[in-house]
Structures are given as structure tokens and as C-alpha cells.
mmCIF file of C-alpha atoms in Angstrom:
data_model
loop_
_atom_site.group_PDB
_atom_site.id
_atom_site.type_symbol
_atom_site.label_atom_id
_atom_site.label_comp_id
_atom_site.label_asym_id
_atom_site.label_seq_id
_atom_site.Cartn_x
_atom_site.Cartn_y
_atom_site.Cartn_z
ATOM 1 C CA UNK A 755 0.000 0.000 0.000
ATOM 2 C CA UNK A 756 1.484 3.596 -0.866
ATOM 3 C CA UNK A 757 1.274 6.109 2.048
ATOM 4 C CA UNK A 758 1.048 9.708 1.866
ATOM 5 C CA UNK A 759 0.923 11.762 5.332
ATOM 6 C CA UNK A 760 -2.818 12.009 4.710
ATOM 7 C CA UNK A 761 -4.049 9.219 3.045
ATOM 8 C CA UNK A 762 -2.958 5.499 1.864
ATOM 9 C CA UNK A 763 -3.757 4.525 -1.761
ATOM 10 C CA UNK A 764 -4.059 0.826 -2.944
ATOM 11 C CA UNK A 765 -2.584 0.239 -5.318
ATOM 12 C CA UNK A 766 0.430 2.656 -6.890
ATOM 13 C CA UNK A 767 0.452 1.025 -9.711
ATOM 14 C CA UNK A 768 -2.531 0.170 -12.007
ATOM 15 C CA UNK A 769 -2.094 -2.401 -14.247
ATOM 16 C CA UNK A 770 -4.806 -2.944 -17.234
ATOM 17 C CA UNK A 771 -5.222 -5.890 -19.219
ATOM 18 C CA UNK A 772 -4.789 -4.191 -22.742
ATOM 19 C CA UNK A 773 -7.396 -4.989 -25.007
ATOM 20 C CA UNK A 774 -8.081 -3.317 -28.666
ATOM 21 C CA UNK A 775 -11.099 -1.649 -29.010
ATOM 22 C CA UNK A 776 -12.244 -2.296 -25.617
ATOM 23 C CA UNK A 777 -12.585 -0.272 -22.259
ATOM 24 C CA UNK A 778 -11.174 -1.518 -18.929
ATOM 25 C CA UNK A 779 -11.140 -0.653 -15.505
ATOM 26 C CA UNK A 780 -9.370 -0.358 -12.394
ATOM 27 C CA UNK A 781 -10.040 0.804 -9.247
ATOM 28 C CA UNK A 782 -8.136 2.679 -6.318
ATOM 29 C CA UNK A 783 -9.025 2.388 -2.587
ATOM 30 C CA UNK A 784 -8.116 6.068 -0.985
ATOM 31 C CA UNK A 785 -7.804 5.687 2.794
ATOM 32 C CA UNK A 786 -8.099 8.674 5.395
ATOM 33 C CA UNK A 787 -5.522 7.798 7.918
ATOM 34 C CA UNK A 788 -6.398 11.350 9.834
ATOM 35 C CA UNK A 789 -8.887 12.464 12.213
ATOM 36 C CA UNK A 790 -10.318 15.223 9.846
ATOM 37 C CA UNK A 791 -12.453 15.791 6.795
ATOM 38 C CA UNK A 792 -10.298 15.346 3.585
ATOM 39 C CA UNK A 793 -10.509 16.849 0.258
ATOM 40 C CA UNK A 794 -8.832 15.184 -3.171
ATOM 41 C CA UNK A 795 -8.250 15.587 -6.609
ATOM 42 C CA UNK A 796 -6.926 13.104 -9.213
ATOM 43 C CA UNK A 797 -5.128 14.716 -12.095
ATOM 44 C CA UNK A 798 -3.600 12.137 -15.189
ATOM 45 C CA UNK A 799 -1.111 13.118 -17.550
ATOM 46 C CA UNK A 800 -3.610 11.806 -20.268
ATOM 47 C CA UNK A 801 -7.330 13.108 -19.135
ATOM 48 C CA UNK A 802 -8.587 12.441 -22.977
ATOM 49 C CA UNK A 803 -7.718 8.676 -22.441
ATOM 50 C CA UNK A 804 -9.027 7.900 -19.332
ATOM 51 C CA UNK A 805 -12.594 8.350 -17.056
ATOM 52 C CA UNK A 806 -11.832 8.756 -13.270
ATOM 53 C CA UNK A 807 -15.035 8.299 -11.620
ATOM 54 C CA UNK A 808 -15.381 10.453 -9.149
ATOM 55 C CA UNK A 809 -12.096 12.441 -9.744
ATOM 56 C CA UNK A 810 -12.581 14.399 -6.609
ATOM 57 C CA UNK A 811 -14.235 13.710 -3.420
ATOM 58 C CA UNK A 812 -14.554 14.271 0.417
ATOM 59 C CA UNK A 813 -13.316 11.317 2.770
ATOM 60 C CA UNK A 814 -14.181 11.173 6.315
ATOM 61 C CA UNK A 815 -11.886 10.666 8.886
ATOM 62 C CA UNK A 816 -10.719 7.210 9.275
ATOM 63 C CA UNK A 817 -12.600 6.140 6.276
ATOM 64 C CA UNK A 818 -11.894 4.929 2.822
ATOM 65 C CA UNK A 819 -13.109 5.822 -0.883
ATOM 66 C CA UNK A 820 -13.133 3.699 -4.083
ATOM 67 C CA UNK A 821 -12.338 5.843 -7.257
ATOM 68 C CA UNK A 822 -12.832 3.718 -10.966
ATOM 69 C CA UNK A 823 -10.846 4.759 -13.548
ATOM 70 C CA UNK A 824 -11.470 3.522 -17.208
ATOM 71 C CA UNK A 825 -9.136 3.650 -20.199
ATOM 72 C CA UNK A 826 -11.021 4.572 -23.158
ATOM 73 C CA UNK A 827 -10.833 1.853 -26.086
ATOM 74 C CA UNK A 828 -7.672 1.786 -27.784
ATOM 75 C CA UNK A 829 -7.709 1.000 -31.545
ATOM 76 C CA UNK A 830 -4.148 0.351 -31.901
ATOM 77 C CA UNK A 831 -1.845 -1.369 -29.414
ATOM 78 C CA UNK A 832 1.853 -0.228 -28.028
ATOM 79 C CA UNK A 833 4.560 -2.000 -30.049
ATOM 80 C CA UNK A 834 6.919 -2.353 -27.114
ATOM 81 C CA UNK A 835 3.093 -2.873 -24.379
ATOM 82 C CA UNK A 836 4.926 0.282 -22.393
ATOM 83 C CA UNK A 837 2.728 2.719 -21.016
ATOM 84 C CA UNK A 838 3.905 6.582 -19.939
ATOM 85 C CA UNK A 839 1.265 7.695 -18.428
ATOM 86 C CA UNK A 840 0.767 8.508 -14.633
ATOM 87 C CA UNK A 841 -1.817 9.763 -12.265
ATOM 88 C CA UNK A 842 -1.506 12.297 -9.287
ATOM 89 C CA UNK A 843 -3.616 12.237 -6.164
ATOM 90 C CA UNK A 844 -3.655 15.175 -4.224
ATOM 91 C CA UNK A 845 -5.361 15.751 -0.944
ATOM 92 C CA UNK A 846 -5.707 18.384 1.548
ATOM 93 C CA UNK A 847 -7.425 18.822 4.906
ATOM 94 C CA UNK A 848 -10.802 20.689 5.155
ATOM 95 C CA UNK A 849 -13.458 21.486 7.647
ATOM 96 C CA UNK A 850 -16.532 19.103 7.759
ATOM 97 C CA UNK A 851 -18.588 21.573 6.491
ATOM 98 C CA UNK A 852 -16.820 21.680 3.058
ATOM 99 C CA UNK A 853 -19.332 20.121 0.357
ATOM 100 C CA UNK A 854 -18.327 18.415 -3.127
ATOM 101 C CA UNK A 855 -19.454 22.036 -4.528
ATOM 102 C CA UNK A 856 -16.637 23.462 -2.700
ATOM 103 C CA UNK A 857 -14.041 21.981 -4.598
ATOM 104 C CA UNK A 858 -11.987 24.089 -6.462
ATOM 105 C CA UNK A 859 -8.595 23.537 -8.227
ATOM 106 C CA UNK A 860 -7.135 26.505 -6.073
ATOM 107 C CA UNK A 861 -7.575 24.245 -2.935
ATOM 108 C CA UNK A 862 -4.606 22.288 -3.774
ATOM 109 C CA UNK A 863 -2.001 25.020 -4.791
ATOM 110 C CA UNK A 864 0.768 24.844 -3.399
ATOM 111 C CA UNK A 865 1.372 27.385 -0.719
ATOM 112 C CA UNK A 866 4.097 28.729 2.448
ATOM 113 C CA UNK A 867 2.187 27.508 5.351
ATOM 114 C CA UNK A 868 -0.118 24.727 3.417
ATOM 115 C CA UNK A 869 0.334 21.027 3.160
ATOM 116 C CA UNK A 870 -0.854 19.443 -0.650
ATOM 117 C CA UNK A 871 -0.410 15.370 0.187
ATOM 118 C CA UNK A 872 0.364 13.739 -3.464
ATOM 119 C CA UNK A 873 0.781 10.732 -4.156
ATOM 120 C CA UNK A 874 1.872 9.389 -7.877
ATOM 121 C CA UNK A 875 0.493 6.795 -9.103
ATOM 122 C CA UNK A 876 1.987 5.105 -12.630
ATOM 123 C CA UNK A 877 -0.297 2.775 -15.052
ATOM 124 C CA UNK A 878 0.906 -0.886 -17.019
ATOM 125 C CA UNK A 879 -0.311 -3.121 -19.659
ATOM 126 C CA UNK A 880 -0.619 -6.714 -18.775
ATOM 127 C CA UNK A 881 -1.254 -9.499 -21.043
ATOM 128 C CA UNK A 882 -5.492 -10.253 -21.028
ATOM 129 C CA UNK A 883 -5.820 -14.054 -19.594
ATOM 130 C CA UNK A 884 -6.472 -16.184 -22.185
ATOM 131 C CA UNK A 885 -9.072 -19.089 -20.891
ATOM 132 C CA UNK A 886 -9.114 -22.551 -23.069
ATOM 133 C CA UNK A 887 -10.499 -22.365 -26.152
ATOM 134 C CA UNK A 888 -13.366 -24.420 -24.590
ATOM 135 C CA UNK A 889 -14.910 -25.342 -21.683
ATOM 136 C CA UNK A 890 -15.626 -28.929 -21.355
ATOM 137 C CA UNK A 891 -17.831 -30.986 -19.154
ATOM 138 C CA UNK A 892 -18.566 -34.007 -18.555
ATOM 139 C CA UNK A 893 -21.033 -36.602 -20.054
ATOM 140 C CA UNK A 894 -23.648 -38.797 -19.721
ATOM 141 C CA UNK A 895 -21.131 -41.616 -20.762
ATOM 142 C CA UNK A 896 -18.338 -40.582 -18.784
ATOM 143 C CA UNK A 897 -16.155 -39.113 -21.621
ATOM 144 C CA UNK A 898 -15.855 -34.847 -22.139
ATOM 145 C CA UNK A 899 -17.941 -32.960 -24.226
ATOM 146 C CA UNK A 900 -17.573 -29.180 -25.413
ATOM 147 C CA UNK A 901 -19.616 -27.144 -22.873
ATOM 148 C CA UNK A 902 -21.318 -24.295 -23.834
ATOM 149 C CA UNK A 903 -18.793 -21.273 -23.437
ATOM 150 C CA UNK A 904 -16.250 -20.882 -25.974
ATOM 151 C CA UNK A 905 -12.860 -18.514 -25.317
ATOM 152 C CA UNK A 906 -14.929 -15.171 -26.498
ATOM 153 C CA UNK A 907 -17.977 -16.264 -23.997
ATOM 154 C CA UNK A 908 -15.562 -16.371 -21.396
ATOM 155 C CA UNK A 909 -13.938 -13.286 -21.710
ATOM 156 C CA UNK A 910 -16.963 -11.637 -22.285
ATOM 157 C CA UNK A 911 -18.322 -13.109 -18.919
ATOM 158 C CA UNK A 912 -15.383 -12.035 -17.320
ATOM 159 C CA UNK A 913 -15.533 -8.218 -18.635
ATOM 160 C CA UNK A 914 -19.017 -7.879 -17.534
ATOM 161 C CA UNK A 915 -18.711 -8.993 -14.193
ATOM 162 C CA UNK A 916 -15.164 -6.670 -13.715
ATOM 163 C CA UNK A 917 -17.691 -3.860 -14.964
ATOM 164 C CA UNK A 918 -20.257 -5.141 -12.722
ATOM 165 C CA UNK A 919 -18.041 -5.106 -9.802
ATOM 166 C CA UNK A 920 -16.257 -1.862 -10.326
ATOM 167 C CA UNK A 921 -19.546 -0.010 -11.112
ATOM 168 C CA UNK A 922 -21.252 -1.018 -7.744
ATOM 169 C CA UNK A 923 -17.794 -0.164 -5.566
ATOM 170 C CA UNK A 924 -18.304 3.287 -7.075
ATOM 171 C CA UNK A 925 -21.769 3.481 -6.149
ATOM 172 C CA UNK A 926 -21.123 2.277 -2.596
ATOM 173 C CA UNK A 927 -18.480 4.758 -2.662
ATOM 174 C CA UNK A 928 -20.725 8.000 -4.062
ATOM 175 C CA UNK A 929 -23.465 6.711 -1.659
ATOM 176 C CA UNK A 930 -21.390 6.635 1.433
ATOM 177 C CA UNK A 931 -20.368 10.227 0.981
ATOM 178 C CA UNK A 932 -23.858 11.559 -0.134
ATOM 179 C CA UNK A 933 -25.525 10.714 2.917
ATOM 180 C CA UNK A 934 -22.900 11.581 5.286
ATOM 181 C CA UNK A 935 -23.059 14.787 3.511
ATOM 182 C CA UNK A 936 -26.966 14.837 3.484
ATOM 183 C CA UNK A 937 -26.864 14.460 6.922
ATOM 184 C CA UNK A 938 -24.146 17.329 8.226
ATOM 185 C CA UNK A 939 -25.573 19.881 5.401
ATOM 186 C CA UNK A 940 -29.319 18.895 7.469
ATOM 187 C CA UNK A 941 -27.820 19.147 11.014
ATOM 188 C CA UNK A 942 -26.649 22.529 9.982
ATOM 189 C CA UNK A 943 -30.225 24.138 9.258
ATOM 190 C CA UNK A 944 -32.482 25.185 11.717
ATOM 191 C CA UNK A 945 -35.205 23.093 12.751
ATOM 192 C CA UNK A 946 -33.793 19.842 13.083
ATOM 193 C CA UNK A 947 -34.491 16.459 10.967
ATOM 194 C CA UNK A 948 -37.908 16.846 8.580
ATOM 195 C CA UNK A 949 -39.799 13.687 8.310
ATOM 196 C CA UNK A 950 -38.680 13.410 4.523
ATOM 197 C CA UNK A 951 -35.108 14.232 5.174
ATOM 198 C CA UNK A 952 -35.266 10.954 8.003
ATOM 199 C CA UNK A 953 -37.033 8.934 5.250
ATOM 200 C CA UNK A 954 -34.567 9.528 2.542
ATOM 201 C CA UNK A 955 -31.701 9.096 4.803
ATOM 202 C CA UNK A 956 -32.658 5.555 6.018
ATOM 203 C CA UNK A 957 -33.745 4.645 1.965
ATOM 204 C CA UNK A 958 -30.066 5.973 1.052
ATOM 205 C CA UNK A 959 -28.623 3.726 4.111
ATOM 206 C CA UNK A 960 -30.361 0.510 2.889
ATOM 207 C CA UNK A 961 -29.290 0.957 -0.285
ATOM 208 C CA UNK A 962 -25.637 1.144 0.931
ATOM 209 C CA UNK A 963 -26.122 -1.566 2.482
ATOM 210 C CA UNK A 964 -27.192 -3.594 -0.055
ATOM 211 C CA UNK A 965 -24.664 -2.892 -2.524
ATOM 212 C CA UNK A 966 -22.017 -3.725 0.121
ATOM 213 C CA UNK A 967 -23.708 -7.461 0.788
ATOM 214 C CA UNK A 968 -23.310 -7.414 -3.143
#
């Protein structure tokens, strides 16, 4: 795990299994390692090639934050599979009242008498793992039979649950934060807790939940 003084980011390096004309994910894990409210950014040295979902953020103290990022499809392939690009977190410490709206670019100049955590983070290409050309099973009779999933099956099962599982770690993620947030931005108007502001709360909270058990 790579450790900034603010936060610890897993992994440092993301490695993609290059495909042709295909997107892929990754994911980071962002860690708060502080007792206060943290703000981040993620910059890449490429922003046309890749989606960072979300590519900034409030964590909470002591808690963590999944960011997806997808490489576009590429249409032609490295000759030498060597990959330049890089990524840059940077984080700073803010108040809790700070929301996602808050966020500006100026927040993480660089400044006497301000701490910027970064952290670098650098990308591969990895060979895609290449199942049997068929799955086989076994018989009535005792000998093997094709199954039913050829090689291009396979990968395509295997794509679509990567997607599956990165898309609901970002939602867990986004949901996490919204209701904490719901919930200070509420505590901070007059009045108290409405009835509908409780309700959609706890229907925010179960859905957390439930994505998590998934």
C-alpha cells in the first residue's frame, strides 16, 4: 500500500489488461488515515484517455473511498506494451462543512504555510488471460464434451462482471459520501431532521447496504 501523510492509496500502480477496441477498468481504494475531513483531486497526464469516476471527493476521517478509472478503447496497441502515463492524487485537509461544490482547483495550490499530500500513481499493460479455447464438461457416458462457453464467452463473462463489480464499488463509494453529507448539510439548518429528510436518509442507508452485501 502507498502512504502519503494524509491518506494510503491501494494500489500505486494500475495495471490494465490491454485490449483493442475495448474499455477496462481499475479501481483505487483512498484511505483517510487522519482524524479530519479530507478533500482530493486526481489529475492524469492523459485526461482524454481515461474516465476517473469520481475524480474528486470528500473522505471522512478514518474512512476509505473507491475511485474507478477507465481507459477509453484503444484502436491500436503499443509495439513495445509500455505505457507513460501517470496519475496524481492530491489531498488536503478541510473542515466538515466543506461540500463536493466546494471543490476548487485553487484548494490544492501549493502554498508557504499549506500542506498538498500527493501521491503518484503510474499505469501498465498486462497481457489479457487467455481461458481454453473451450470449456468442457462431462457426459452422460463418462467421456468430455464441449460445454457451452467458448474462449470469447468467457472473456466476455469475465468483462461484464469486472464492470459489474467496479460499477457497484463506485456506487457504494458516491453513496457513502452523499448521505454523510446529506446528513451534516441537514444538522446545519435550523429546525432539526424533517420527516422526509429521516425517510430519505434511512432509503439511502439501505441501499448502501445492499450494494455492500453485493
Amino acid at each position: 500500500m502507498g502512504s502519503g501523510d494524509l491518506l494510503d492509496v491501494e494500489p500505486l500502480e494500475l495495471k490494465f489488461p490491454f485490449e483493442l477496441n475495448k474499455q477496462i477498468s481499475c479501481s483505487l481504494q483512498l484511505s483517510n488515515k487522519t482524524e479530519d475531513f479530507l478533500a482530493f483531486k486526481v489529475k492524469t497526464t492523459n485526461p482524454r484517455k481515461y474516465c476517473v469516476r469520481p475524480n474528486v471527493g470528500i473522505i471522512l476521517p478514518r474512512s476509505t473511498c473507491d475511485v474507478v478509472v477507465t481507459m477509453q478503447a484503444q484502436r491500436e496497441a503499443p509495439s513495445d506494451m509500455q505505457c507513460k502515463d501517470k496519475f496524481l492524487l492530491q489531498s488536503i485537509a478541510t473542515s466538515s462543512t466543506t461540500t463536493l461544490n466546494d471543490i476548487t482547483q485553487e484548494m490544492f495550490s501549493k502554498e508557504p504555510g499549506k500542506t498538498v499530500d500527493e501521491v503518484k500513481i503510474q499505469v501498465a499493460y498486462v497481457s489479457s488471460p487467455q481461458p481454453p479455447s473451450n470449456v468442457y464438461e462431462q457426459s452422460e457416458d463418462g467421456g468430455a464434451s464441449p460445454g457451452p462457453f467458448s474462449s470469447d464467452k468467457a472473456m466476455a463473462l469475465i468483462s461484464r462482471l469486472t464492470e459489474e463489480k467496479n460499477s457497484a464499488l463506485q456506487q457504494n463509494s458516491k453513496l457513502h459520501q452523499e448521505v454523510e453529507l446529506m446528513r451534516r448539510e441537514i444538522g446545519k439548518r435550523r429546525g432539526g431532521f424533517s420527516f422526509m429528510s429521516l425517510v430519505l436518509i434511512a432509503l439511502l442507508a439501505v441501499l448502501v447496504g445492499y450494494l455492500v452485501k453485493k
